[in-house]
Amino acid sequence: MNVKEELQAIFRDVFDDESIIISESTTANDIAEWDSFAQMTLVLSIEKCFNLKFSVQEIKLLKNVGEMIALIEEKL
Amino acid sequence: MMVKINGIDITGIASTLPPDIKNVDSLKLKFGEKIINRIKKSTGVESMHVVSDGVTASDLACKAAKYLLSVLSYDTKSIDAIVFASFSHDYKGPGTSVIMQDRLGLSNSVAAFDLIYGCSAYTYALFQAALLISSGAASRVLVCTGETQSRMINPNDRALQVILGDAGSATVVEKGTKNATFYFKTRGEDYNKLYIPAGGFRNPTSKETLKENVDENGNVRSKENLFMDGMAIMEFSLIEVPLAVNGLLNYASLKKENIDLFAFHQPNRLILEQLSIDLNIPLEKIPIGLQKTGNTGSASIPLLLSVLKEKNMDFTNKSKVVTCGFGLGLTVSAGLFDLSDTKVLEPIIY
């Protein structure tokens, strides 16, 4: 399973935007619509897709998509 | 804490909605079409009823109470106690229950209680009523909820403008033959995840508390507006609700399959669908009824029941109903009730 590819598909679905291309350095500032609802939807979608659970603290410490990928891989 | 109380009947439930409707789509001009469409998809809220200026929680609850007492043909003087559970009080003091006693024409000998809870309020209020009855102090208790949350959120707080609505409810609880089981949990250490930071005596009103600030998501609010840490509340809900439901059912020696209906507080569709997955309970048994009302805080569970009645739900086969409220405090309350003889009324407009 390629975590980055799966994540990209989740991002595109959550933001309803097929043009989104994520990279390790992507942050919430790069996607204008990334608000608290998007964050909740993203987290639940990622948990469902990879069958894992995050804590709020883990999510809050993430600085970019690269760290999100690393956290997912750590939990898989 | 868990406890079973015998001899408690819930005789009737009524709910009130204010006449004004706010369509979430009307916020597209202010917040952007794409964002609102995406949020609607997540929350499931299409519109909500909101009060006009000057309408308070007791106005909504009074209407529901008068309607319910009239349908049940109960004399107001037969009420021994009133419990009013809300986060939107008419006044800083006295409590709204005494206002209700006067407005409803209840006897001066009633005991009147206010419970300051939001989304978890309803089951707390039913518990208070059950305690009054089981102690022998009361035979018939009026439980009311009411929220005017639309008046405590900033007009430019996108996160809350799209989900919170106003409503009121009334429930009659009385001495009877059925049983009620309760579960409560308090996480006061997280009180500041969902609260109004100023305007009380800890942080009195000042120019500073009225100043509006913009958060990282672009939501505007002052310290006198309702604040919610959405991620923290989501985590709280997804951890504590399964613990509450499983704890309650274990205590009652019941399995999820034995339960006819899980009437949960209605925060948003995202959380309810996730709870359905995490609890392994089909969505048909955890109904989502917030499409036209939004999240109505303390009124959300009785309003859900009224909305389900409007959709022709048959309550005569609902002898095992689990309620679960979660939020302000942070607190979670769950209850197991027999509603098979309960007169559940469709929502009425204030």
XYZ file of C-alpha atoms in Angstrom:
426
model
C 0.000 0.000 0.000
C 1.393 3.368 -1.022
C 0.422 5.651 1.841
C 1.031 8.859 -0.082
C -1.162 7.777 -3.000
C -3.944 6.695 -0.666
C -3.670 9.996 1.177
C -3.865 11.945 -2.048
C -7.085 10.151 -2.946
C -8.506 10.954 0.502
C -7.540 14.625 0.187
C -9.172 14.846 -3.244
C -12.343 13.248 -1.939
C -12.558 15.353 1.232
C -11.902 18.644 -0.558
C -13.847 17.550 -3.635
C -10.953 18.679 -5.821
C -9.309 16.286 -8.278
C -6.505 18.749 -8.938
C -5.021 18.499 -5.438
C -1.465 17.139 -5.454
C 0.002 16.618 -2.017
C 3.674 16.478 -1.155
C 5.561 15.821 2.058
C 5.779 19.572 2.638
C 2.040 20.268 2.123
C 0.482 22.013 5.131
C -2.973 23.314 6.039
C -1.859 26.710 4.753
C -1.510 25.298 1.227
C -5.165 24.282 0.969
C -7.453 27.254 1.470
C -10.412 25.160 2.606
C -8.529 23.212 5.279
C -10.606 24.128 8.326
C -11.710 22.223 11.419
C -14.482 20.350 9.568
C -12.041 19.335 6.849
C -9.592 18.262 9.539
C -12.212 16.071 11.225
C -13.288 14.561 7.919
C -9.671 13.936 6.929
C -8.805 12.270 10.213
C -11.844 9.979 10.158
C -11.304 9.125 6.487
C -7.645 8.284 7.106
C -8.513 6.195 10.180
C -11.121 4.301 8.169
C -8.872 3.789 5.145
C -5.866 2.533 7.092
C -7.828 0.963 9.962
C -6.016 2.850 12.691
C -6.695 5.500 15.346
C -5.099 8.857 16.068
C -5.222 10.896 19.256
C -5.936 14.624 19.073
C -2.469 15.242 20.487
C -0.865 13.262 17.660
C -2.838 15.234 15.085
C -2.021 18.575 16.672
C 1.715 17.835 16.595
C 1.746 17.138 12.852
C 3.481 19.914 10.906
C 2.897 18.695 7.345
C 1.757 15.795 5.187
C 5.215 14.191 5.440
C 4.800 13.850 9.210
C 1.276 12.511 8.658
C 2.634 9.832 6.314
C 5.333 8.946 8.853
C 2.739 8.635 11.639
C 0.504 6.424 9.506
C 3.447 4.178 8.547
C 4.452 3.958 12.196
C 0.959 2.728 13.113
C 0.555 0.259 10.238
C -21.404 6.565 38.056
C -24.133 4.091 37.204
C -27.455 3.439 38.880
C -30.806 1.772 38.217
C -33.953 3.439 39.523
C -37.222 1.548 39.653
C -40.755 2.873 39.271
C -40.053 5.639 36.729
C -42.364 6.285 33.770
C -41.743 8.795 31.014
C -45.310 9.732 30.159
C -44.875 12.245 27.362
C -42.357 14.184 25.297
C -42.947 17.358 23.261
C -40.622 19.653 21.343
C -40.799 23.186 20.027
C -38.985 24.886 17.176
C -38.885 28.636 16.528
C -40.544 29.661 13.224
C -37.549 31.299 11.543
C -35.507 28.945 9.372
C -31.878 29.555 8.465
C -30.786 27.659 5.371
C -27.132 26.678 5.437
C -27.026 27.542 1.733
C -27.722 31.155 2.680
C -24.233 31.239 4.197
C -22.599 30.604 0.813
C -22.400 34.292 0.056
C -20.524 34.938 3.273
C -18.306 31.859 3.502
C -18.067 30.556 -0.073
C -20.119 27.999 -2.014
C -17.554 25.214 -2.158
C -16.771 25.379 1.546
C -20.436 25.369 2.555
C -21.176 22.445 0.219
C -18.314 20.467 1.752
C -19.345 21.304 5.307
C -22.960 20.344 4.587
C -21.763 16.988 3.331
C -19.892 16.400 6.599
C -22.477 17.708 9.038
C -25.664 16.616 7.293
C -27.289 19.893 8.363
C -29.280 21.627 5.636
C -31.121 24.159 7.763
C -31.949 25.015 11.330
C -34.638 26.906 13.212
C -33.394 30.028 14.965
C -35.058 32.391 17.411
C -35.712 36.020 16.647
C -34.408 38.741 18.961
C -35.991 38.626 22.371
C -37.035 34.970 22.289
C -35.490 32.933 25.083
C -35.090 29.322 26.130
C -38.048 29.550 28.523
C -40.262 30.818 25.683
C -39.518 27.677 23.691
C -39.782 25.327 26.668
C -43.023 26.937 27.932
C -44.698 26.337 24.608
C -43.636 22.684 24.618
C -44.710 22.227 28.243
C -48.154 23.783 27.745
C -48.706 21.649 24.657
C -47.641 18.451 26.391
C -49.667 19.071 29.558
C -52.676 19.862 27.408
C -52.357 16.664 25.352
C -51.891 14.602 28.503
C -54.801 16.463 30.153
C -52.656 17.139 33.209
C -53.470 20.018 35.524
C -50.452 22.261 36.055
C -51.080 21.972 39.790
C -50.360 18.252 39.590
C -46.678 18.938 38.906
C -44.527 18.483 42.025
C -41.195 19.645 40.634
C -39.642 21.185 37.557
C -36.154 20.617 36.178
C -34.842 22.982 33.537
C -31.675 21.926 31.752
C -29.999 24.405 29.456
C -26.901 26.325 28.528
C -28.960 29.353 27.392
C -30.526 30.908 30.469
C -33.025 33.731 30.404
C -31.070 35.523 33.147
C -27.732 35.128 34.924
C -29.954 34.693 37.959
C -32.380 33.413 39.018
C -32.498 30.083 37.291
C -34.950 29.605 34.446
C -36.879 26.878 36.307
C -38.443 29.494 38.596
C -39.432 31.571 35.572
C -41.055 28.449 34.145
C -42.895 27.774 37.422
C -44.496 31.200 37.214
C -45.211 31.196 33.488
C -46.754 27.737 33.529
C -48.792 28.472 36.627
C -47.265 25.613 38.573
C -47.937 25.490 42.298
C -45.725 27.584 44.581
C -44.905 24.382 46.425
C -42.968 22.873 43.514
C -39.238 22.317 43.837
C -37.482 24.032 40.912
C -34.037 23.026 39.687
C -31.717 24.323 36.984
C -29.006 22.150 35.485
C -26.299 23.957 33.542
C -25.507 21.448 30.841
C -25.693 21.561 27.074
C -25.624 18.527 24.839
C -25.564 16.068 27.760
C -28.358 17.860 29.652
C -31.412 15.781 28.853
C -30.398 12.562 30.557
C -29.067 14.530 33.555
C -32.479 16.178 33.846
C -34.291 12.841 33.591
C -31.986 11.534 36.332
C -32.841 14.500 38.573
C -36.536 13.787 38.008
C -36.064 10.078 38.705
C -34.253 10.861 41.967
C -37.060 13.171 43.103
C -39.599 10.464 42.389
C -37.656 7.582 43.902
C -37.047 9.615 47.072
C -40.778 10.006 47.499
C -40.533 13.786 47.242
C -42.426 13.958 43.972
C -44.881 11.897 41.964
C -44.853 13.942 38.767
C -41.939 16.022 37.471
C -41.767 18.308 34.467
C -38.396 18.156 32.699
C -37.699 20.989 30.268
C -34.841 21.892 27.992
C -34.333 24.929 25.815
C -31.521 26.393 23.810
C -31.080 29.680 21.972
C -27.547 28.927 20.876
C -27.877 31.061 17.754
C -27.666 34.058 20.065
C -24.365 33.018 21.656
C -22.331 32.409 18.519
C -20.539 35.034 16.486
C -22.190 35.752 13.093
C -18.801 35.164 11.469
C -17.966 31.922 13.277
C -18.311 29.614 10.299
C -17.743 26.413 12.249
C -20.702 27.029 14.578
C -22.985 29.010 12.271
C -23.379 25.954 10.064
C -24.455 23.510 12.768
C -26.156 25.080 15.792
C -29.915 25.543 15.972
C -32.490 26.506 18.606
C -35.241 24.375 20.147
C -37.103 23.596 23.343
C -38.686 20.513 24.869
C -40.826 19.245 27.708
C -41.030 15.767 29.196
C -43.262 14.462 31.944
C -41.648 11.921 34.251
C -43.731 10.277 36.918
C -44.023 7.544 39.489
C -44.888 4.340 37.676
C -43.870 0.789 36.993
C -40.959 1.017 34.574
C -37.270 1.234 35.306
C -34.545 3.657 34.273
C -30.808 3.070 34.260
C -28.224 5.851 34.147
C -24.531 6.341 33.383
C -22.596 9.579 33.948
C -19.029 10.698 33.464
C -17.392 14.080 34.033
C -14.156 15.297 32.467
C -13.911 18.739 34.037
C -10.247 18.951 33.053
C -11.486 19.622 29.519
C -14.020 22.320 30.443
C -12.301 24.839 28.171
C -12.751 22.764 25.022
C -16.361 23.967 24.778
C -17.284 27.098 26.710
C -17.897 30.809 26.759
C -14.620 32.179 28.132
C -15.898 35.525 29.465
C -18.969 37.257 30.795
C -19.105 35.415 34.120
C -17.308 36.414 37.301
C -14.000 34.685 36.379
C -13.574 36.941 33.350
C -16.115 39.758 33.619
C -17.227 41.692 30.564
C -14.725 44.303 29.412
C -13.603 45.937 26.191
C -11.036 43.149 25.893
C -13.601 40.340 26.194
C -15.808 41.944 23.545
C -12.950 42.291 21.057
C -13.295 39.946 18.080
C -10.404 37.708 17.076
C -9.878 35.489 14.043
C -8.627 31.936 14.592
C -6.427 29.883 12.250
C -9.528 28.630 10.391
C -10.875 32.113 9.778
C -13.610 31.822 12.410
C -14.364 35.096 14.154
C -15.362 35.220 17.803
C -14.978 37.270 20.969
C -14.417 35.807 24.425
C -18.132 36.244 25.038
C -19.061 33.975 22.143
C -19.271 30.215 22.366
C -15.905 28.564 21.671
C -15.514 24.963 20.547
C -12.328 22.982 19.934
C -13.859 20.755 17.258
C -11.102 18.148 17.153
C -11.050 17.753 20.939
C -14.830 17.397 21.058
C -14.741 14.835 18.286
C -12.120 12.778 20.105
C -14.057 13.076 23.373
C -17.242 11.920 21.662
C -15.668 8.985 19.873
C -13.938 7.749 23.039
C -16.534 8.472 25.700
C -19.795 7.591 23.942
C -18.793 3.962 23.253
C -17.553 3.680 26.856
C -20.861 5.079 28.092
C -23.069 2.899 25.924
C -21.107 -0.272 26.604
C -20.867 0.574 30.314
C -24.593 1.203 30.581
C -25.514 -1.987 28.736
C -23.100 -4.102 30.782
C -24.581 -2.664 33.956
C -28.085 -3.441 32.714
C -27.013 -6.936 31.546
C -28.173 -6.189 28.019
C -26.588 -6.557 24.607
C -26.698 -3.968 21.845
C -28.941 -6.280 19.843
C -31.546 -6.053 22.630
C -31.862 -2.295 22.222
C -34.696 -0.957 20.069
C -33.330 2.550 19.567
C -30.184 4.531 20.327
C -31.351 8.140 20.613
C -28.075 10.020 20.686
C -27.383 13.711 20.932
C -27.119 15.072 17.378
C -23.758 16.864 16.992
C -23.238 16.235 13.268
C -23.543 13.385 10.773
C -19.806 12.716 10.717
C -19.628 11.845 14.409
C -22.887 9.853 14.416
C -21.790 7.740 11.441
C -18.432 7.102 13.097
C -20.167 6.092 16.344
C -22.271 3.653 14.355
C -19.077 2.085 13.003
C -17.172 2.127 16.307
C -20.108 0.712 18.282
C -20.993 -1.750 15.532
C -24.614 -0.619 15.614
C -26.463 -0.115 12.312
C -27.396 3.469 11.472
C -31.067 2.462 11.404
C -30.779 2.120 15.176
C -28.780 5.359 15.622
C -31.022 7.703 13.659
C -29.747 11.016 12.372
C -32.454 13.628 12.667
C -30.595 16.911 12.403
C -31.046 17.702 8.703
C -33.678 20.384 9.339
C -32.785 21.352 12.901
C -29.014 21.260 13.341
C -27.427 20.564 16.695
C -29.852 21.886 19.311
C -27.811 21.172 22.445
C -29.896 20.176 25.467
C -33.022 19.816 23.316
C -31.469 17.518 20.751
C -32.546 14.131 22.158
C -36.224 14.947 22.869
C -36.339 16.805 19.543
C -34.897 13.769 17.769
C -37.653 11.630 19.287
C -40.278 14.140 18.128
C -38.751 14.247 14.644
C -38.822 10.444 14.516
C -42.486 10.538 15.540
C -43.095 12.963 12.693
C -41.513 10.372 10.408
C -44.037 7.849 11.726
C -41.795 5.925 14.093
C -43.838 3.515 16.191
C -42.807 3.922 19.823
C -45.063 1.163 21.154
C -42.283 -1.325 20.410
C -39.552 0.867 21.912
C -39.294 -0.709 25.345
C -35.516 -0.412 25.419
C -34.243 2.986 24.341
C -30.730 4.220 25.069
C -30.167 7.966 25.211
C -26.675 9.408 25.200
C -25.732 13.065 25.444
C -22.176 14.367 25.324
C -20.550 17.764 25.317
C -20.341 20.784 27.631
C -18.345 20.026 30.775
C -17.043 17.928 29.258
C -19.656 15.438 30.327
C -21.392 12.373 29.014
C -24.731 11.025 30.210
C -26.502 7.902 29.070
C -29.808 6.380 30.049
C -31.883 3.302 29.358
C -35.637 3.894 29.274
C -38.867 2.161 28.313
C -40.758 4.457 25.936
C -43.344 1.888 24.803
C -46.154 3.740 26.592
C -44.716 7.230 26.133
C -46.764 9.802 24.257
C -44.127 11.216 21.905
C -45.480 14.261 20.092
C -44.376 15.693 16.766
C -42.452 18.996 16.938
C -44.547 22.142 16.992
C -43.589 25.643 15.897
C -43.270 28.238 18.661
